[in-house]
Amino acid sequence: MARREKGGFWVGLAAVVFYPLTTIGKRVYVGAEKIPRRGPAVLVMNHISHLDPVVDAVFVHRQKRVPRFFLKESLRHVPVFGKIVDGSGQIPVARGSSAAGDSLKAAHEALAEGKLIVIYPEGTITKDPAGWPKESFTGVARLALQNDVPVIPIARWGTNQIFNGYTKKFTPFPRKTVTHLVGDPLDLSAYAGANARSASTLREVTKLMMDEVTRLLGEIRHEEPPAKKPADGA
């Protein structure tokens, strides 16, 4: 049996806070054994609700790994929570500033140290009323191409039915089912040696990743995904 990755005091505190919160929904994990129990990896996920980071953190922690997320830099200044962000090794993102690129540098360093990173390539929750992933940013492709690590697509559905971030509607009852479906590690061998700074390559790799996440989401929902991703402002 694989040992749990050590997270330290702040990860333990986050678990104490987050685990009870996730009981608001019924958990269904499919394919969770595909997440490496040790070593670096990138988990690529869709983003449908502000509840996602909490639910996804518990999901990853239940697989005996410590998740590292890209989080708004401003969260570091929130009392207590800011200590958890720093102490658990989360990656701050200073959007719209000259320091924004530091987040990718920190992510590269985390992978080099054998850490696991969770990333939402959409950057924020989708504005698509139907909940399908929107066009995504290419930082995830740069991260994948510059690091020889498993890149694993995961779709999650149900958090949006508990809390809709755009209507601000919170509906905890009746309890909803939150499903995580883990796909196979993506085969990016065709891009070995590719220019990780080429805009066209980055867009192509990002599309490949998010197409698989979208396919998995369609499998959870028993629906056919739309042929075209919603635009950022959909």
Backbone as JSON, one array per atom type, in Angstrom:
{
  "sequence": "MARREKGGFWVGLAAVVFYPLTTIGKRVYVGAEKIPRRGPAVLVMNHISHLDPVVDAVFVHRQKRVPRFFLKESLRHVPVFGKIVDGSGQIPVARGSSAAGDSLKAAHEALAEGKLIVIYPEGTITKDPAGWPKESFTGVARLALQNDVPVIPIARWGTNQIFNGYTKKFTPFPRKTVTHLVGDPLDLSAYAGANARSASTLREVTKLMMDEVTRLLGEIRHEEPPAKKPADGA",
  "N": [[0.84, -1.2, 0.0], [0.59, 2.19, -0.89], [2.33, 4.88, 0.67], [1.1, 7.81, 2.33], [1.68, 11.0, 0.94], [3.71, 13.3, 2.58], [2.5, 16.2, 4.12], [2.63, 18.1, 6.09], [1.97, 20.47, 8.81], [0.19, 22.57, 7.89], [-1.11, 21.53, 5.68], [-2.43, 19.46, 6.95], [-4.12, 20.96, 8.59], [-5.7, 22.21, 6.66], [-7.0, 19.96, 5.66], [-8.54, 19.24, 7.87], [-10.35, 21.33, 7.87], [-11.45, 21.3, 5.25], [-12.4, 18.68, 4.63], [-14.89, 18.14, 6.09], [-16.51, 20.03, 4.78], [-16.89, 18.98, 2.25], [-18.73, 16.99, 2.58], [-21.14, 17.86, 1.91], [-21.92, 17.04, -0.53], [-22.53, 13.98, -2.38], [-19.99, 11.65, -2.93], [-18.46, 10.44, -5.87], [-15.96, 8.63, -7.23], [-14.21, 7.85, -10.06], [-11.85, 5.91, -11.61], [-9.74, 6.82, -10.05], [-7.44, 5.53, -9.33], [-5.62, 5.97, -11.29], [-4.15, 8.19, -10.75], [-0.9, 9.08, -9.99], [0.79, 7.75, -7.16], [3.09, 8.68, -6.2], [5.73, 10.99, -7.02], [6.12, 13.5, -9.68], [3.32, 15.13, -11.29], [0.76, 16.39, -13.47], [-2.46, 17.46, -13.09], [-5.18, 17.99, -15.07], [-8.03, 19.9, -15.18], [-11.59, 20.64, -15.52], [-13.54, 23.63, -14.81], [-16.15, 24.6, -12.89], [-17.42, 25.67, -10.69], [-17.11, 27.72, -7.75], [-16.68, 26.1, -5.65], [-15.03, 24.12, -6.49], [-12.07, 24.04, -6.0], [-11.91, 23.28, -3.25], [-13.32, 20.85, -3.16], [-11.86, 19.39, -5.05], [-9.34, 19.4, -3.9], [-9.7, 17.76, -1.66], [-10.4, 15.42, -2.97], [-7.94, 14.78, -4.31], [-6.29, 14.58, -2.07], [-7.36, 12.38, -0.83], [-6.32, 10.46, -2.41], [-3.9, 10.14, -1.39], [-2.1, 12.15, -1.98], [-0.6, 15.44, -2.0], [-2.18, 18.24, -3.07], [-1.24, 20.88, -5.3], [-2.28, 24.04, -6.1], [-2.93, 26.69, -8.49], [-3.44, 29.78, -7.24], [-5.16, 32.87, -6.57], [-3.07, 35.61, -5.87], [-3.86, 37.41, -3.95], [-5.14, 35.92, -2.01], [-3.26, 35.17, -0.23], [-3.18, 37.06, 1.68], [-5.33, 36.8, 3.27], [-6.54, 36.35, 6.52], [-5.38, 33.55, 8.39], [-6.24, 31.68, 6.3], [-4.43, 32.51, 4.39], [-2.04, 31.69, 5.56], [-2.35, 28.94, 5.3], [-2.3, 28.71, 2.52], [0.37, 29.49, 1.91], [1.81, 27.74, 3.6], [1.12, 25.19, 2.7], [2.22, 24.99, 0.25], [1.02, 26.12, -2.04], [0.53, 27.79, -5.23], [0.93, 31.05, -5.87], [-0.76, 33.43, -7.96], [-0.19, 36.37, -9.52], [-2.15, 38.1, -11.16], [-2.11, 40.11, -14.11], [0.18, 41.55, -13.54], [3.74, 42.31, -13.45], [4.83, 40.19, -12.18], [3.43, 37.97, -12.83], [4.41, 35.87, -14.39], [5.96, 34.47, -12.62], [4.51, 32.49, -11.41], [4.37, 30.28, -13.14], [7.05, 29.6, -13.16], [7.35, 28.83, -10.5], [5.71, 26.6, -10.57], [7.1, 24.9, -12.33], [9.32, 24.41, -10.7], [8.1, 23.08, -8.58], [7.26, 20.7, -9.82], [9.76, 19.67, -10.5], [10.58, 18.98, -8.03], [9.08, 16.79, -7.51], [6.38, 17.14, -7.01], [2.74, 17.32, -7.1], [0.56, 18.9, -9.31], [-2.45, 20.72, -9.64], [-4.43, 22.0, -12.18], [-6.51, 24.46, -13.65], [-7.13, 25.03, -16.75], [-8.91, 26.84, -17.93], [-8.86, 29.08, -16.39], [-10.79, 30.5, -14.94], [-14.14, 29.98, -13.63], [-16.34, 28.43, -15.97], [-18.33, 30.37, -18.19], [-20.3, 29.36, -19.66], [-23.67, 28.63, -19.94], [-24.51, 25.99, -19.97], [-22.46, 24.67, -18.78], [-20.2, 23.61, -20.05], [-16.66, 23.28, -20.79], [-14.81, 26.27, -21.48], [-12.89, 28.21, -23.91], [-9.4, 27.89, -23.38], [-6.48, 28.93, -21.47], [-2.98, 28.83, -22.43], [-0.93, 28.16, -20.7], [-0.84, 25.71, -19.36], [-0.08, 23.93, -21.36], [2.51, 24.77, -21.9], [3.67, 24.1, -19.48], [3.41, 21.32, -19.52], [4.89, 20.58, -21.79], [7.45, 21.3, -21.15], [8.18, 19.69, -19.1], [8.81, 16.38, -18.34], [6.49, 14.67, -17.37], [3.67, 12.8, -16.04], [0.59, 13.73, -17.51], [-2.6, 14.24, -16.66], [-5.94, 14.01, -17.54], [-8.95, 15.16, -16.04], [-12.37, 15.13, -15.34], [-14.94, 16.86, -13.64], [-18.12, 16.97, -12.12], [-21.07, 18.4, -10.78], [-20.58, 20.07, -8.6], [-21.38, 22.57, -9.43], [-24.09, 22.38, -9.3], [-24.55, 22.54, -6.69], [-23.45, 24.98, -5.83], [-23.83, 27.74, -7.73], [-21.76, 29.84, -9.32], [-22.29, 32.15, -10.76], [-24.98, 32.82, -10.7], [-25.12, 32.9, -8.05], [-26.51, 31.09, -6.6], [-27.17, 28.93, -4.02], [-27.59, 25.64, -3.35], [-27.86, 23.32, -1.3], [-29.47, 21.17, -0.58], [-31.85, 18.89, -2.01], [-29.15, 16.55, -1.34], [-26.51, 16.64, -3.67], [-24.84, 14.74, -6.23], [-21.4, 14.56, -6.63], [-19.18, 14.0, -9.08], [-16.04, 12.64, -9.98], [-14.17, 11.9, -12.76], [-11.5, 10.19, -13.9], [-9.19, 10.31, -16.5], [-7.01, 8.51, -18.82], [-3.43, 8.92, -18.7], [-2.22, 11.5, -20.8], [-0.95, 11.08, -24.09], [1.73, 12.65, -25.14], [3.84, 12.32, -26.78], [4.19, 12.89, -29.45], [4.87, 15.49, -29.48], [7.37, 15.72, -28.52], [10.34, 17.44, -28.09], [9.29, 19.64, -29.3], [8.82, 23.14, -29.93], [8.38, 24.85, -27.11], [7.56, 27.4, -26.91], [6.17, 28.11, -29.06], [3.33, 29.6, -30.33], [1.29, 28.38, -31.81], [1.76, 25.66, -31.39], [1.4, 25.5, -28.63], [-1.31, 26.18, -28.42], [-2.41, 24.02, -29.79], [-1.7, 21.8, -28.2], [-2.94, 22.49, -25.82], [-5.6, 22.43, -26.64], [-5.84, 19.69, -27.23], [-5.63, 18.61, -24.65], [-7.86, 19.79, -23.3], [-9.95, 18.95, -24.9], [-10.04, 16.26, -24.27], [-10.69, 16.38, -21.55], [-13.2, 17.51, -21.82], [-14.5, 15.49, -23.23], [-14.54, 13.48, -21.29], [-16.17, 14.76, -19.44], [-18.56, 14.81, -20.85], [-19.06, 12.09, -20.77], [-19.61, 11.66, -18.06], [-21.93, 13.16, -17.84], [-23.57, 11.94, -19.63], [-24.03, 13.01, -22.12], [-23.62, 14.55, -25.36], [-20.83, 16.47, -26.01], [-20.63, 19.96, -27.01], [-19.82, 20.88, -30.41], [-18.19, 23.05, -30.72], [-16.17, 24.93, -28.54], [-17.38, 27.07, -25.93], [-16.98, 30.63, -26.1], [-14.8, 32.89, -24.29], [-16.38, 34.86, -23.15], [-18.9, 33.79, -23.15]],
  "CA": [[0.0, 0.0, 0.0], [1.39, 3.4, -1.0], [2.27, 5.77, 1.8], [0.59, 9.15, 2.06], [2.67, 12.06, 0.8], [3.73, 14.16, 3.76], [2.1, 17.56, 3.8], [2.95, 19.02, 7.17], [0.91, 21.02, 9.65], [-0.81, 23.39, 7.21], [-1.94, 20.63, 4.87], [-3.31, 18.79, 7.91], [-5.16, 21.9, 9.01], [-6.62, 22.36, 5.53], [-7.81, 18.75, 5.6], [-9.52, 19.32, 8.96], [-11.37, 22.3, 7.47], [-12.07, 21.0, 3.97], [-13.1, 17.39, 4.56], [-16.31, 18.26, 6.46], [-17.24, 20.82, 3.79], [-17.22, 18.18, 1.07], [-19.83, 16.06, 2.85], [-22.36, 18.47, 1.38], [-22.29, 16.29, -1.73], [-22.18, 12.57, -2.41], [-18.77, 11.48, -3.72], [-18.26, 9.32, -6.79], [-14.65, 8.7, -7.83], [-14.03, 6.81, -11.08], [-10.51, 5.93, -12.19], [-8.81, 7.54, -9.19], [-6.19, 4.78, -9.23], [-4.72, 6.44, -12.35], [-3.34, 9.28, -10.22], [0.33, 8.52, -9.41], [0.87, 7.86, -5.71], [4.33, 9.39, -5.89], [6.36, 11.61, -8.17], [5.45, 14.67, -10.26], [2.21, 14.94, -12.22], [-0.11, 17.54, -13.7], [-3.87, 17.09, -13.24], [-5.85, 19.02, -15.87], [-9.44, 19.76, -14.83], [-12.54, 21.69, -15.87], [-13.83, 24.52, -13.67], [-17.57, 24.92, -13.01], [-17.96, 26.26, -9.47], [-16.12, 28.17, -6.77], [-16.45, 24.99, -4.72], [-14.13, 23.14, -7.09], [-10.77, 23.83, -5.34], [-12.07, 22.55, -2.0], [-13.72, 19.47, -3.49], [-10.77, 18.73, -5.77], [-8.25, 19.21, -2.95], [-10.03, 16.57, -0.87], [-10.31, 14.29, -3.9], [-6.53, 14.45, -4.49], [-5.73, 14.17, -0.78], [-7.83, 11.01, -0.59], [-5.43, 9.58, -3.19], [-2.64, 10.18, -0.63], [-1.2, 13.16, -2.52], [-0.82, 16.82, -1.6], [-2.42, 19.02, -4.29], [-0.79, 22.27, -5.4], [-3.14, 24.78, -7.01], [-2.66, 28.08, -8.81], [-4.44, 30.56, -6.53], [-4.96, 34.31, -6.62], [-2.07, 36.08, -4.9], [-4.55, 38.14, -2.88], [-5.56, 34.99, -0.96], [-2.17, 35.06, 0.75], [-3.37, 38.1, 2.69], [-6.52, 36.48, 4.06], [-6.12, 35.77, 7.81], [-5.36, 32.1, 8.57], [-6.22, 30.99, 5.0], [-3.17, 32.86, 3.75], [-1.02, 30.82, 6.13], [-2.55, 27.63, 4.69], [-1.83, 28.82, 1.14], [1.83, 29.46, 1.91], [2.34, 26.57, 4.29], [0.84, 23.95, 1.98], [2.93, 25.01, -1.02], [0.21, 26.54, -3.17], [1.25, 28.64, -6.17], [0.19, 32.31, -6.04], [-0.78, 34.02, -9.3], [-0.43, 37.81, -9.48], [-2.66, 38.4, -12.5], [-2.02, 41.47, -14.6], [1.35, 42.23, -13.03], [5.0, 41.82, -13.99], [5.18, 38.97, -11.45], [2.52, 36.89, -13.21], [5.18, 34.75, -14.9], [6.59, 33.74, -11.53], [3.7, 31.34, -11.03], [4.81, 29.15, -13.96], [8.38, 29.24, -12.67], [7.14, 28.08, -9.26], [5.13, 25.31, -10.94], [8.21, 24.09, -12.83], [10.13, 24.01, -9.55], [7.34, 22.09, -7.83], [7.34, 19.44, -10.55], [11.13, 19.18, -10.37], [10.69, 18.43, -6.67], [8.23, 15.62, -7.4], [5.06, 17.51, -6.51], [1.57, 17.16, -7.98], [-0.08, 20.19, -9.56], [-3.8, 20.73, -10.2], [-4.56, 23.24, -12.95], [-7.73, 24.72, -14.39], [-6.67, 25.84, -17.9], [-9.86, 27.9, -18.27], [-8.5, 30.24, -15.61], [-11.9, 30.83, -14.05], [-15.26, 29.08, -13.93], [-16.93, 28.66, -17.28], [-19.55, 31.19, -18.26], [-21.27, 28.65, -20.49], [-24.83, 28.25, -19.12], [-24.63, 24.53, -19.9], [-21.37, 24.14, -17.97], [-19.11, 23.0, -20.8], [-15.43, 24.07, -20.71], [-14.63, 27.34, -22.46], [-11.54, 28.3, -24.44], [-8.48, 27.86, -22.25], [-5.16, 29.53, -21.59], [-2.0, 27.84, -22.88], [0.13, 27.91, -19.72], [-0.8, 24.28, -19.04], [0.69, 23.27, -22.41], [3.92, 25.1, -21.65], [4.08, 23.31, -18.31], [3.5, 19.91, -19.92], [5.95, 20.37, -22.78], [8.76, 21.55, -20.56], [8.41, 18.73, -18.02], [8.47, 15.01, -18.72], [5.71, 14.14, -16.25], [2.31, 12.41, -16.45], [-0.43, 14.77, -17.61], [-3.8, 13.42, -16.51], [-7.2, 14.77, -17.65], [-9.99, 14.79, -15.08], [-13.6, 15.92, -15.39], [-15.72, 16.83, -12.41], [-19.46, 17.5, -12.35], [-21.97, 18.36, -9.63], [-20.36, 21.21, -7.71], [-22.16, 23.7, -9.95], [-25.47, 22.2, -8.9], [-24.6, 22.92, -5.27], [-23.25, 26.43, -5.8], [-23.64, 28.34, -9.05], [-20.99, 31.04, -9.05], [-22.75, 33.34, -11.48], [-26.31, 33.18, -10.18], [-24.95, 32.92, -6.6], [-27.54, 30.23, -6.02], [-26.63, 27.85, -3.19], [-28.65, 24.64, -3.2], [-27.24, 22.14, -0.69], [-30.43, 20.07, -0.44], [-31.33, 17.59, -1.6], [-27.72, 16.38, -1.61], [-26.16, 16.37, -5.06], [-23.7, 13.85, -6.45], [-20.24, 15.18, -7.28], [-18.43, 12.9, -9.72], [-14.73, 12.85, -10.6], [-13.82, 10.85, -13.71], [-10.08, 10.36, -14.25], [-8.82, 9.7, -17.76], [-5.66, 7.96, -18.93], [-2.41, 9.94, -18.96], [-2.21, 11.91, -22.19], [0.25, 10.76, -24.86], [2.24, 13.86, -25.77], [5.12, 11.96, -27.4], [4.28, 13.52, -30.77], [5.37, 16.86, -29.29], [8.71, 15.67, -27.93], [11.27, 18.32, -28.79], [8.58, 20.76, -29.91], [9.1, 24.46, -29.38], [7.4, 25.12, -26.06], [7.18, 28.81, -26.97], [5.4, 28.32, -30.29], [1.93, 29.86, -29.99], [0.43, 27.39, -32.47], [1.94, 24.38, -30.7], [0.77, 25.62, -27.31], [-2.77, 26.12, -28.62], [-2.76, 22.66, -30.21], [-1.58, 20.91, -27.05], [-4.01, 22.87, -24.89], [-6.86, 21.89, -27.2], [-5.82, 18.24, -27.04], [-5.92, 18.35, -23.24], [-9.21, 20.16, -22.92], [-10.89, 18.1, -25.64], [-10.2, 15.01, -23.52], [-11.45, 16.72, -20.35], [-14.59, 17.71, -22.27], [-15.05, 14.17, -23.56], [-14.82, 12.82, -20.01], [-17.34, 15.42, -18.86], [-19.72, 14.29, -21.57], [-19.3, 10.73, -20.29], [-20.28, 11.78, -16.77], [-23.25, 13.75, -18.03], [-24.31, 11.15, -20.62], [-24.41, 13.97, -23.16], [-22.62, 14.82, -26.38], [-20.31, 17.83, -25.87], [-20.8, 20.79, -28.2], [-18.75, 20.77, -31.38], [-17.31, 24.21, -30.55], [-16.11, 25.39, -27.16], [-17.9, 28.42, -25.71], [-15.97, 31.67, -26.0], [-14.53, 33.33, -22.92], [-17.46, 35.69, -22.63], [-20.21, 33.15, -23.42]],
  "C": [[0.88, 1.25, 0.0], [1.22, 4.28, 0.23], [1.71, 7.13, 1.37], [1.74, 10.13, 1.95], [2.58, 12.99, 2.01], [3.4, 15.6, 3.36], [2.41, 18.57, 4.88], [1.72, 19.57, 7.86], [-0.18, 21.71, 8.85], [-1.69, 22.56, 6.28], [-2.91, 19.88, 5.78], [-4.44, 19.68, 8.37], [-6.19, 22.1, 7.9], [-7.54, 21.15, 5.43], [-8.9, 18.77, 6.67], [-10.67, 20.25, 8.58], [-12.16, 21.83, 6.26], [-12.88, 19.71, 3.94], [-14.58, 17.51, 4.97], [-17.13, 19.03, 5.43], [-17.69, 19.97, 2.61], [-18.33, 17.17, 1.32], [-21.17, 16.62, 2.37], [-22.84, 17.76, 0.12], [-21.9, 14.82, -1.6], [-21.01, 12.38, -3.36], [-18.86, 10.26, -4.62], [-16.91, 9.54, -7.47], [-14.49, 7.54, -8.81], [-12.63, 6.96, -11.68], [-9.47, 6.62, -11.34], [-7.46, 6.83, -9.07], [-5.18, 5.2, -10.3], [-3.84, 7.61, -11.9], [-2.1, 8.68, -9.56], [0.39, 8.75, -7.91], [2.19, 8.5, -5.27], [4.86, 10.0, -7.18], [5.53, 12.73, -8.78], [4.32, 14.28, -11.22], [1.44, 16.24, -12.34], [-1.52, 17.02, -13.91], [-4.58, 18.26, -13.92], [-7.36, 18.86, -15.69], [-10.29, 20.91, -15.37], [-12.91, 22.48, -14.62], [-15.27, 25.02, -13.81], [-18.16, 25.63, -11.8], [-16.83, 26.73, -8.58], [-15.87, 27.12, -5.69], [-15.36, 24.04, -5.21], [-12.8, 22.96, -6.35], [-10.87, 23.04, -4.04], [-12.37, 21.08, -2.28], [-12.57, 18.72, -4.16], [-9.57, 18.49, -4.85], [-8.48, 17.95, -2.12], [-9.93, 15.32, -1.73], [-8.85, 13.84, -4.06], [-5.93, 13.95, -3.19], [-6.17, 12.76, -0.42], [-7.02, 9.99, -1.39], [-4.01, 9.61, -2.62], [-1.61, 11.13, -1.23], [-1.56, 14.54, -1.97], [-1.01, 17.65, -2.87], [-1.81, 20.42, -4.19], [-1.62, 22.95, -6.47], [-2.51, 26.12, -7.36], [-3.79, 28.89, -8.16], [-4.12, 32.05, -6.64], [-4.02, 34.76, -5.51], [-2.72, 36.77, -3.71], [-4.97, 37.22, -1.73], [-4.49, 34.82, 0.11], [-2.35, 36.05, 1.9], [-4.63, 37.9, 3.53], [-6.07, 35.84, 5.38], [-6.33, 34.26, 7.86], [-5.28, 31.38, 7.21], [-4.92, 31.29, 4.26], [-2.02, 32.01, 4.26], [-1.12, 29.42, 5.53], [-2.02, 27.63, 3.26], [-0.31, 28.71, 1.07], [2.38, 28.17, 2.49], [2.14, 25.26, 3.56], [1.45, 23.95, 0.57], [2.1, 25.37, -2.22], [0.96, 27.58, -4.0], [0.46, 29.93, -6.4], [0.33, 32.85, -7.46], [-1.14, 35.5, -9.15], [-0.86, 38.25, -10.87], [-2.49, 39.87, -12.85], [-0.83, 42.24, -14.09], [2.61, 41.63, -13.65], [5.44, 40.52, -13.33], [4.34, 37.77, -11.86], [3.28, 35.65, -13.7], [5.85, 33.93, -13.82], [5.82, 32.49, -11.14], [4.1, 30.11, -11.84], [6.18, 28.68, -13.51], [8.25, 28.4, -11.4], [6.57, 26.69, -9.55], [6.2, 24.37, -11.49], [9.05, 23.56, -11.68], [9.42, 22.94, -8.73], [7.39, 20.72, -8.5], [8.73, 18.82, -10.44], [11.36, 18.54, -9.01], [9.76, 17.24, -6.44], [6.83, 15.89, -6.91], [3.98, 17.28, -7.56], [0.84, 18.49, -8.08], [-1.47, 19.98, -10.17], [-3.97, 22.06, -10.93], [-5.9, 23.28, -13.67], [-7.35, 25.62, -15.58], [-7.62, 26.96, -18.3], [-9.58, 29.19, -17.49], [-9.55, 30.67, -14.6], [-13.06, 29.91, -14.4], [-15.89, 29.45, -15.26], [-18.18, 29.52, -17.19], [-20.61, 30.54, -19.14], [-22.45, 28.22, -19.62], [-24.99, 26.74, -18.97], [-23.47, 23.88, -19.15], [-20.24, 23.46, -18.72], [-17.87, 23.88, -20.72], [-15.35, 25.1, -21.83], [-13.2, 27.3, -23.01], [-10.56, 28.53, -23.3], [-7.16, 28.57, -22.54], [-4.11, 28.44, -21.83], [-0.88, 27.56, -21.89], [0.27, 26.43, -19.37], [0.01, 23.52, -20.08], [2.17, 23.53, -22.24], [4.47, 24.25, -20.51], [4.31, 21.85, -18.7], [4.67, 19.66, -20.86], [7.34, 20.53, -22.21], [9.09, 20.61, -19.4], [7.94, 17.35, -18.46], [7.77, 14.33, -17.55], [4.35, 13.68, -16.77], [1.37, 13.6, -16.44], [-1.78, 14.05, -17.69], [-5.05, 14.29, -16.57], [-8.23, 14.25, -16.66], [-11.2, 15.71, -15.27], [-14.34, 15.75, -14.08], [-17.06, 17.54, -12.67], [-20.28, 17.39, -11.07], [-21.8, 19.53, -8.68], [-21.19, 22.42, -8.15], [-23.63, 23.59, -9.57], [-25.67, 22.49, -7.41], [-24.45, 24.44, -5.14], [-22.92, 26.94, -7.19], [-22.98, 29.71, -8.84], [-21.51, 32.29, -9.71], [-24.15, 33.76, -11.07], [-26.26, 33.35, -8.67], [-25.99, 32.06, -5.89], [-26.88, 29.06, -5.3], [-27.75, 26.88, -2.88], [-28.07, 23.36, -2.6], [-28.17, 20.94, -0.6], [-31.45, 20.08, -1.56], [-29.87, 17.44, -2.02], [-27.49, 15.99, -3.06], [-24.99, 15.39, -5.11], [-22.6, 14.61, -7.17], [-19.34, 14.05, -7.78], [-17.1, 13.39, -10.26], [-14.46, 11.64, -11.5], [-12.4, 11.11, -14.21], [-9.78, 9.61, -15.54], [-7.41, 9.11, -17.72], [-4.67, 9.11, -19.14], [-2.34, 10.24, -20.46], [-0.88, 11.55, -22.85], [0.68, 12.01, -25.62], [3.56, 13.59, -26.5], [5.29, 12.6, -28.78], [4.87, 14.93, -30.68], [6.74, 16.89, -28.64], [9.66, 16.54, -28.76], [10.61, 19.51, -29.44], [8.94, 22.06, -29.22], [8.02, 24.84, -28.38], [7.0, 26.59, -26.01], [6.39, 29.14, -28.24], [3.93, 28.47, -29.95], [1.02, 28.79, -30.59], [0.54, 26.03, -31.79], [1.25, 24.41, -29.34], [-0.75, 25.53, -27.42], [-3.21, 24.69, -28.96], [-2.73, 21.69, -29.03], [-2.66, 21.22, -26.01], [-5.35, 22.32, -25.35], [-6.94, 20.38, -27.0], [-6.21, 17.89, -25.61], [-7.38, 18.6, -22.91], [-10.28, 19.4, -23.71], [-11.12, 16.79, -24.88], [-10.96, 15.26, -22.22], [-12.93, 16.86, -20.7], [-15.25, 16.38, -22.6], [-15.43, 13.42, -22.28], [-16.05, 13.43, -19.33], [-18.62, 14.96, -19.54], [-20.08, 12.89, -21.13], [-20.02, 10.76, -18.95], [-21.73, 12.19, -16.96], [-24.15, 12.95, -18.97], [-24.88, 12.07, -21.71], [-23.27, 14.11, -24.16], [-22.14, 16.25, -26.2], [-20.54, 18.64, -27.14], [-19.6, 20.69, -29.12], [-17.73, 21.91, -31.22], [-17.36, 24.67, -29.11], [-16.71, 26.79, -27.04], [-16.76, 29.42, -25.63], [-15.86, 32.13, -24.57], [-15.7, 34.1, -22.34], [-18.83, 35.1, -22.83], [-21.1, 33.2, -22.21]]
}
